[in-house]
Amino acid sequence: MLYSDKVMDHFEHPRNVGSLPGANAVGQVGNPKCGDIMKMYLNIDEDGVITDVKFQTFGCGSAIATSSMATEMIKGKTIQQAMELTNAAVAEALDGLPAYKMHCSVLAEEAIKAALADYYRRRGEAVPENLRLPCGGEEHGCCSCGA
Amino acid sequence: MLYSDKVMDHFEHPRNVGSLPGANAVGQVGNPKCGDIMKMYLNIDEDGVITDVKFQTFGCGSAIATSSMATEMIKGKTIQQAMELTNAAVAEALDGLPAYKMHCSVLAEEAIKAALADYYRRRGEAVPENLRLPCGGEEHGCCSCGA
Amino acid sequence: MSRFIYADHAGTTALSQTALAAMTPYFTEQYGNPSSLYRFGQEAKADLERARADIAACIGAKPEEIFFTSGGTEADNWALKGVVELMALKGKTTGHIITSAIEHHALLHTAQHLEKQGYAVTCLPVDELGRVSPADVEAAIRPDTVLISIMAANNEIGTIQPVAEIGAIARKHKILFHTDAVQAVGHIPVDVEAWNVDLLSLSAHKFQGPKGVGALYVRRPLRLPPLLHGGGQEKGRRSGTENVPGVIGMAAALKEAVAQLEAEGARLSALRDRLIDGLTRLPYTRLTGDPENRLPGTASFVFEGVEGEALLLHLDARGICASSGSACSSASLDPSHVLLAIGLPHAIAHGSLRLSLGADNTDADVNAMLAAVPEVVAYLRNMSPVWDAAEQKPTWVVE
Amino acid sequence: MSRFIYADHAGTTALSQTALAAMTPYFTEQYGNPSSLYRFGQEAKADLERARADIAACIGAKPEEIFFTSGGTEADNWALKGVVELMALKGKTTGHIITSAIEHHALLHTAQHLEKQGYAVTCLPVDELGRVSPADVEAAIRPDTVLISIMAANNEIGTIQPVAEIGAIARKHKILFHTDAVQAVGHIPVDVEAWNVDLLSLSAHKFQGPKGVGALYVRRPLRLPPLLHGGGQEKGRRSGTENVPGVIGMAAALKEAVAQLEAEGARLSALRDRLIDGLTRLPYTRLTGDPENRLPGTASFVFEGVEGEALLLHLDARGICASSGSACSSASLDPSHVLLAIGLPHAIAHGSLRLSLGADNTDADVNAMLAAVPEVVAYLRNMSPVWDAAEQKPTWVVE
Ligand SMILES: Cc1ncc(COP(=O)(O)O)c(C=O)c1O
Ligand SMILES: Cc1ncc(COP(=O)(O)O)c(C=O)c1O
């Protein structure tokens, strides 16, 4: 099969889909041109713990599955822990992705980072270096960087 | 099928096979290099009628079949009639031959002509012009002329 | 077949029972090599030639103009590379080929390969319905144009091209004309005379014949140099032990398809139009391809705010086999070159769906698809950050 | 099968029942396109990959080193043309290829085609048993040699070549090595590691697989440019909708052949040796090829004073299917290039016979052949003008 059972499970039954009206951290990455856009909504409490998370994704099966898995992996975690989530970890948690789909897991990692960057910005704090996206912005191009 | 039923009949049951010890006209054409050699033995009576004919052939299915058919076609005929036998007529009498096998029917025509030339030579007579073989001899090469 | 609805007949088809029955004896009984001398081989040869004649008759050709290949891809490759080599044999090592932007990759990638070797290639644009304009073809002709290659019908959007008009132009200018008729043969009437084609590709598995067998029609007396060298089969034009069962199966399938062409074409067109009618009612949804001149079985769409792969996978979960753009390119990241060529923005081109119908599809199948597709589209749109669920419209400004 | 004795297994074989049974579901049930996304297609893909792994295991290769083709001819063409293109991509537009005088036409005619395009080709001679000398191979290497291509076993005379030794030489000189193993695979042990080959051709119908399918082994990390361009199947190396039933049938047949290789090889060798022993007792008759290192099923002869086609047709009339030289060249006027290469004069080379045995042949078949062949040979010699019937010897002085 193209995708592992876990990918298919998260694709068919995505966890944490939707928007979070009161979110204090929102990030969107991707580009309609590339066919995938991911938006992450986080609620982060005073202790820096992610208490709630939702996502919206326009994209392929692995984009949806990685979004879903990533939300599960950061829910209840601290900012610090979420910051350290790598795309490889998301892909691994899904029992792997086809090589040419690995860029989607990058997108999930980046969507979280974009949301965390937003969190710092909203608070008027400096955005940590490791939250800077490779292509210098939220709307990075999948075709040039992601693949 | 590669060959017509008639070709197969003459190939499997060739008429007039063998040698004719008392023949007064013997001709051989072909070249072992080409994989076909035909030898015609004729008995020609005083009136110029071919009273008996035999052949020996080393060659493929159509070489054997055309030899056989050609002997049938000249038996009881006059020298004049035999001289006029064309390879096309032999092939036609066999219900045709594959294009790349037509050269074998040329060989049959030439074997008869070679035997008739021999007849004239044995009698010390001049060999008629139309009994001259294209390649100037009995042993013409199939590969260069026949095909 | 009750397990699921197969709506990817433009991708490949099941072998027809007729074709299977025709082929079966050639596997274990009539397995003789047609190039051998003994009767057992010559019988296979005779059957092969009968198949050749049957196939020729189905496209208005002479038997000696049909050369068997391993499929549409080989036929397309051979047509282009063969013409280029023919020219090279005449001393012309460069030249110009006219084709279209919406050809199958078997054609386009071959043309690109030739381009790298120094050939000039013009990829004509198409209009928003996917039509090549015969006037554009004529305007593109250069003194060194050696070949015009325009497909008969497109595999992604079903548009049927004005092949006969393009053929007439090619003939007028004495330029060879090839058409990739892989999607046309067995589905719409094909006539090499009426179309004025010199070369035509077909592939058996698109009309319920076996996979891995096809043919190239080569108008006499054109002598196309071989692409595959070897034992000299196919009159020296295409070497390799003949795939006798494959060819027999192809002929049986094609005869059957052509015999049923009119009735089945009408039946499929009606099903197709129900699909088109039903699905284009969805908001921000468009039909792709020509609404009039289109393949009977092919319904193709784009849904804004939906990504094609996700759509396919959800349809698959509901037992519907469909395709998004060309089957072959579904592993690629870029949206289909065909959808871009008809002027769709990338973002929208990503949301394509092709439902291609065939012999086994019924009214009930169409009903099921008319129920499933809108559900999945709505579901995906609702989880999309670029769709306004309340307003039922996309939030994006595309390109 | 009781109708006749089939002794042309080196020409082609019947599909084995195992292979047929393995293939059958893929025609009308599991007909999904492996390049499609839905489960039905992905299942076909998984089965295709299992077949690839099975085939790889049979020749000591890795699955990702196996690329499916339409047969041995395409594999041979691809190997040579692919290496030449690979070199061209590196800027080398000319070069040198070493091959042998007794290769199959799929190889030789491809080499000749490349020669016309400016490539240098050395056709190594063989000795009277049809063996290529590894020392000759080494001596022929030039600074611009890009490929050595020597067949594993000859299709006409059954001689098995010292492939491993030649492979070691190629490796030592860092030159790519291709072997046409079409007659070897499924018949003798084949191991791409032991043989040091970089490229290896095989064809399914030679080991009771289906016609029209084969494979090219390409050692990793060699990236051979494609011969057929298109939709990007086979990792972009060989486009065209995958012939799933064909590949499944090939894998099933090969697994079966390899499992039985030792036992069946011993059985066939014994039958073959009875044929050789019996027929070489005839006067002016010789075995062609190597008496030791030969394919288990192949017995090949020349009979002086007899022409091969006539011999075949008479055997056919007696229910024996045999071949004279290569099946493909039987419509040609020239005697086989292989028989000339082993030093036979034209006249004698015309009198060749190949009896190639397979699964269905029995002791009784051998008895029947041992009875029929001498009869036909005697009959034809007796009607020949170049045979002295009384003395039982040829009257000719050949060449
Ligand atoms: C228009 C068109 N041309 C060529 C091809 C290639 O045919 P095949 O995959 O049989 O080689 C296809 C289908 O894949 C097609 O739809
Ligand atoms: C040694 C050898 N190479 C190549 C081929 C070509 O294989 P195919 O006819 O399957 O293309 C054959 C058989 O015909 C062969 O015997």
mmCIF file with all atom_site columns, N, CA, C and O in Angstrom, chain D residues 198-214:
data_model
loop_
_atom_site.group_PDB
_atom_site.id
_atom_site.type_symbol
_atom_site.label_atom_id
_atom_site.label_alt_id
_atom_site.label_comp_id
_atom_site.label_asym_id
_atom_site.label_entity_id
_atom_site.label_seq_id
_atom_site.pdbx_PDB_ins_code
_atom_site.Cartn_x
_atom_site.Cartn_y
_atom_site.Cartn_z
_atom_site.occupancy
_atom_site.B_iso_or_equiv
_atom_site.pdbx_formal_charge
_atom_site.auth_seq_id
_atom_site.auth_comp_id
_atom_site.auth_asym_id
_atom_site.auth_atom_id
_atom_site.pdbx_PDB_model_num
ATOM 1  N N  . ASP D 1 198 ? 26.940 -6.389  -14.681 1.00 0.00 ? 198 ASP D N  1
ATOM 2  C CA . ASP D 1 198 ? 26.279 -5.122  -14.361 1.00 0.00 ? 198 ASP D CA 1
ATOM 3  C C  . ASP D 1 198 ? 24.890 -5.081  -14.979 1.00 0.00 ? 198 ASP D C  1
ATOM 4  O O  . ASP D 1 198 ? 24.005 -4.391  -14.482 1.00 0.00 ? 198 ASP D O  1
ATOM 5  N N  . LEU D 1 199 ? 24.729 -5.796  -16.073 1.00 0.00 ? 199 LEU D N  1
ATOM 6  C CA . LEU D 1 199 ? 23.463 -5.804  -16.803 1.00 0.00 ? 199 LEU D CA 1
ATOM 7  C C  . LEU D 1 199 ? 23.209 -7.217  -17.283 1.00 0.00 ? 199 LEU D C  1
ATOM 8  O O  . LEU D 1 199 ? 24.140 -7.879  -17.767 1.00 0.00 ? 199 LEU D O  1
ATOM 9  N N  . LEU D 1 200 ? 21.961 -7.686  -17.161 1.00 0.00 ? 200 LEU D N  1
ATOM 10 C CA . LEU D 1 200 ? 21.646 -9.049  -17.580 1.00 0.00 ? 200 LEU D CA 1
ATOM 11 C C  . LEU D 1 200 ? 20.233 -9.080  -18.150 1.00 0.00 ? 200 LEU D C  1
ATOM 12 O O  . LEU D 1 200 ? 19.294 -8.553  -17.550 1.00 0.00 ? 200 LEU D O  1
ATOM 13 N N  . SER D 1 201 ? 20.103 -9.672  -19.330 1.00 0.00 ? 201 SER D N  1
ATOM 14 C CA . SER D 1 201 ? 18.792 -9.761  -19.988 1.00 0.00 ? 201 SER D CA 1
ATOM 15 C C  . SER D 1 201 ? 18.172 -11.132 -19.759 1.00 0.00 ? 201 SER D C  1
ATOM 16 O O  . SER D 1 201 ? 18.865 -12.150 -19.830 1.00 0.00 ? 201 SER D O  1
ATOM 17 N N  . LEU D 1 202 ? 16.857 -11.137 -19.552 1.00 0.00 ? 202 LEU D N  1
ATOM 18 C CA . LEU D 1 202 ? 16.142 -12.408 -19.502 1.00 0.00 ? 202 LEU D CA 1
ATOM 19 C C  . LEU D 1 202 ? 14.777 -12.261 -20.156 1.00 0.00 ? 202 LEU D C  1
ATOM 20 O O  . LEU D 1 202 ? 14.265 -11.140 -20.312 1.00 0.00 ? 202 LEU D O  1
ATOM 21 N N  . SER D 1 203 ? 14.205 -13.376 -20.575 1.00 0.00 ? 203 SER D N  1
ATOM 22 C CA . SER D 1 203 ? 12.941 -13.376 -21.302 1.00 0.00 ? 203 SER D CA 1
ATOM 23 C C  . SER D 1 203 ? 12.082 -14.530 -20.799 1.00 0.00 ? 203 SER D C  1
ATOM 24 O O  . SER D 1 203 ? 12.523 -15.689 -20.793 1.00 0.00 ? 203 SER D O  1
ATOM 25 N N  . ALA D 1 204 ? 10.849 -14.213 -20.374 1.00 0.00 ? 204 ALA D N  1
ATOM 26 C CA . ALA D 1 204 ? 10.018 -15.187 -19.662 1.00 0.00 ? 204 ALA D CA 1
ATOM 27 C C  . ALA D 1 204 ? 9.658  -16.421 -20.482 1.00 0.00 ? 204 ALA D C  1
ATOM 28 O O  . ALA D 1 204 ? 9.607  -17.530 -19.953 1.00 0.00 ? 204 ALA D O  1
ATOM 29 N N  . HIS D 1 205 ? 9.393  -16.243 -21.771 1.00 0.00 ? 205 HIS D N  1
ATOM 30 C CA . HIS D 1 205 ? 8.857  -17.380 -22.538 1.00 0.00 ? 205 HIS D CA 1
ATOM 31 C C  . HIS D 1 205 ? 9.894  -18.453 -22.805 1.00 0.00 ? 205 HIS D C  1
ATOM 32 O O  . HIS D 1 205 ? 9.577  -19.498 -23.359 1.00 0.00 ? 205 HIS D O  1
ATOM 33 N N  . LYS D 1 206 ? 11.136 -18.222 -22.376 1.00 0.00 ? 206 LYS D N  1
ATOM 34 C CA . LYS D 1 206 ? 12.155 -19.254 -22.539 1.00 0.00 ? 206 LYS D CA 1
ATOM 35 C C  . LYS D 1 206 ? 12.165 -20.207 -21.352 1.00 0.00 ? 206 LYS D C  1
ATOM 36 O O  . LYS D 1 206 ? 12.853 -21.214 -21.378 1.00 0.00 ? 206 LYS D O  1
ATOM 37 N N  . PHE D 1 207 ? 11.445 -19.845 -20.269 1.00 0.00 ? 207 PHE D N  1
ATOM 38 C CA . PHE D 1 207 ? 11.395 -20.756 -19.114 1.00 0.00 ? 207 PHE D CA 1
ATOM 39 C C  . PHE D 1 207 ? 9.953  -20.987 -18.675 1.00 0.00 ? 207 PHE D C  1
ATOM 40 O O  . PHE D 1 207 ? 9.641  -20.987 -17.496 1.00 0.00 ? 207 PHE D O  1
ATOM 41 N N  . GLN D 1 208 ? 9.077  -21.145 -19.664 1.00 0.00 ? 208 GLN D N  1
ATOM 42 C CA . GLN D 1 208 ? 7.669  -21.453 -19.420 1.00 0.00 ? 208 GLN D CA 1
ATOM 43 C C  . GLN D 1 208 ? 6.896  -20.301 -18.792 1.00 0.00 ? 208 GLN D C  1
ATOM 44 O O  . GLN D 1 208 ? 5.853  -20.497 -18.178 1.00 0.00 ? 208 GLN D O  1
ATOM 45 N N  . GLY D 1 209 ? 7.409  -19.113 -18.941 1.00 0.00 ? 209 GLY D N  1
ATOM 46 C CA . GLY D 1 209 ? 6.652  -17.911 -18.608 1.00 0.00 ? 209 GLY D CA 1
ATOM 47 C C  . GLY D 1 209 ? 5.954  -17.421 -19.859 1.00 0.00 ? 209 GLY D C  1
ATOM 48 O O  . GLY D 1 209 ? 6.055  -18.032 -20.926 1.00 0.00 ? 209 GLY D O  1
ATOM 49 N N  . PRO D 1 210 ? 5.223  -16.307 -19.743 1.00 0.00 ? 210 PRO D N  1
ATOM 50 C CA . PRO D 1 210 ? 4.478  -15.798 -20.893 1.00 0.00 ? 210 PRO D CA 1
ATOM 51 C C  . PRO D 1 210 ? 5.372  -15.095 -21.922 1.00 0.00 ? 210 PRO D C  1
ATOM 52 O O  . PRO D 1 210 ? 6.439  -14.602 -21.594 1.00 0.00 ? 210 PRO D O  1
ATOM 53 N N  . LYS D 1 211 ? 4.916  -15.066 -23.143 1.00 0.00 ? 211 LYS D N  1
ATOM 54 C CA . LYS D 1 211 ? 5.582  -14.309 -24.201 1.00 0.00 ? 211 LYS D CA 1
ATOM 55 C C  . LYS D 1 211 ? 5.354  -12.816 -23.965 1.00 0.00 ? 211 LYS D C  1
ATOM 56 O O  . LYS D 1 211 ? 4.359  -12.406 -23.397 1.00 0.00 ? 211 LYS D O  1
ATOM 57 N N  . GLY D 1 212 ? 6.300  -12.016 -24.440 1.00 0.00 ? 212 GLY D N  1
ATOM 58 C CA . GLY D 1 212 ? 6.115  -10.565 -24.386 1.00 0.00 ? 212 GLY D CA 1
ATOM 59 C C  . GLY D 1 212 ? 6.442  -9.942  -23.050 1.00 0.00 ? 212 GLY D C  1
ATOM 60 O O  . GLY D 1 212 ? 6.003  -8.836  -22.749 1.00 0.00 ? 212 GLY D O  1
ATOM 61 N N  . VAL D 1 213 ? 7.225  -10.649 -22.250 1.00 0.00 ? 213 VAL D N  1
ATOM 62 C CA . VAL D 1 213 ? 7.661  -10.053 -20.987 1.00 0.00 ? 213 VAL D CA 1
ATOM 63 C C  . VAL D 1 213 ? 9.062  -10.563 -20.642 1.00 0.00 ? 213 VAL D C  1
ATOM 64 O O  . VAL D 1 213 ? 9.409  -11.711 -20.927 1.00 0.00 ? 213 VAL D O  1
ATOM 65 N N  . GLY D 1 214 ? 9.847  -9.685  -20.114 1.00 0.00 ? 214 GLY D N  1
ATOM 66 C CA . GLY D 1 214 ? 11.219 -10.024 -19.759 1.00 0.00 ? 214 GLY D CA 1
ATOM 67 C C  . GLY D 1 214 ? 11.710 -9.017  -18.749 1.00 0.00 ? 214 GLY D C  1
ATOM 68 O O  . GLY D 1 214 ? 10.909 -8.301  -18.127 1.00 0.00 ? 214 GLY D O  1
#
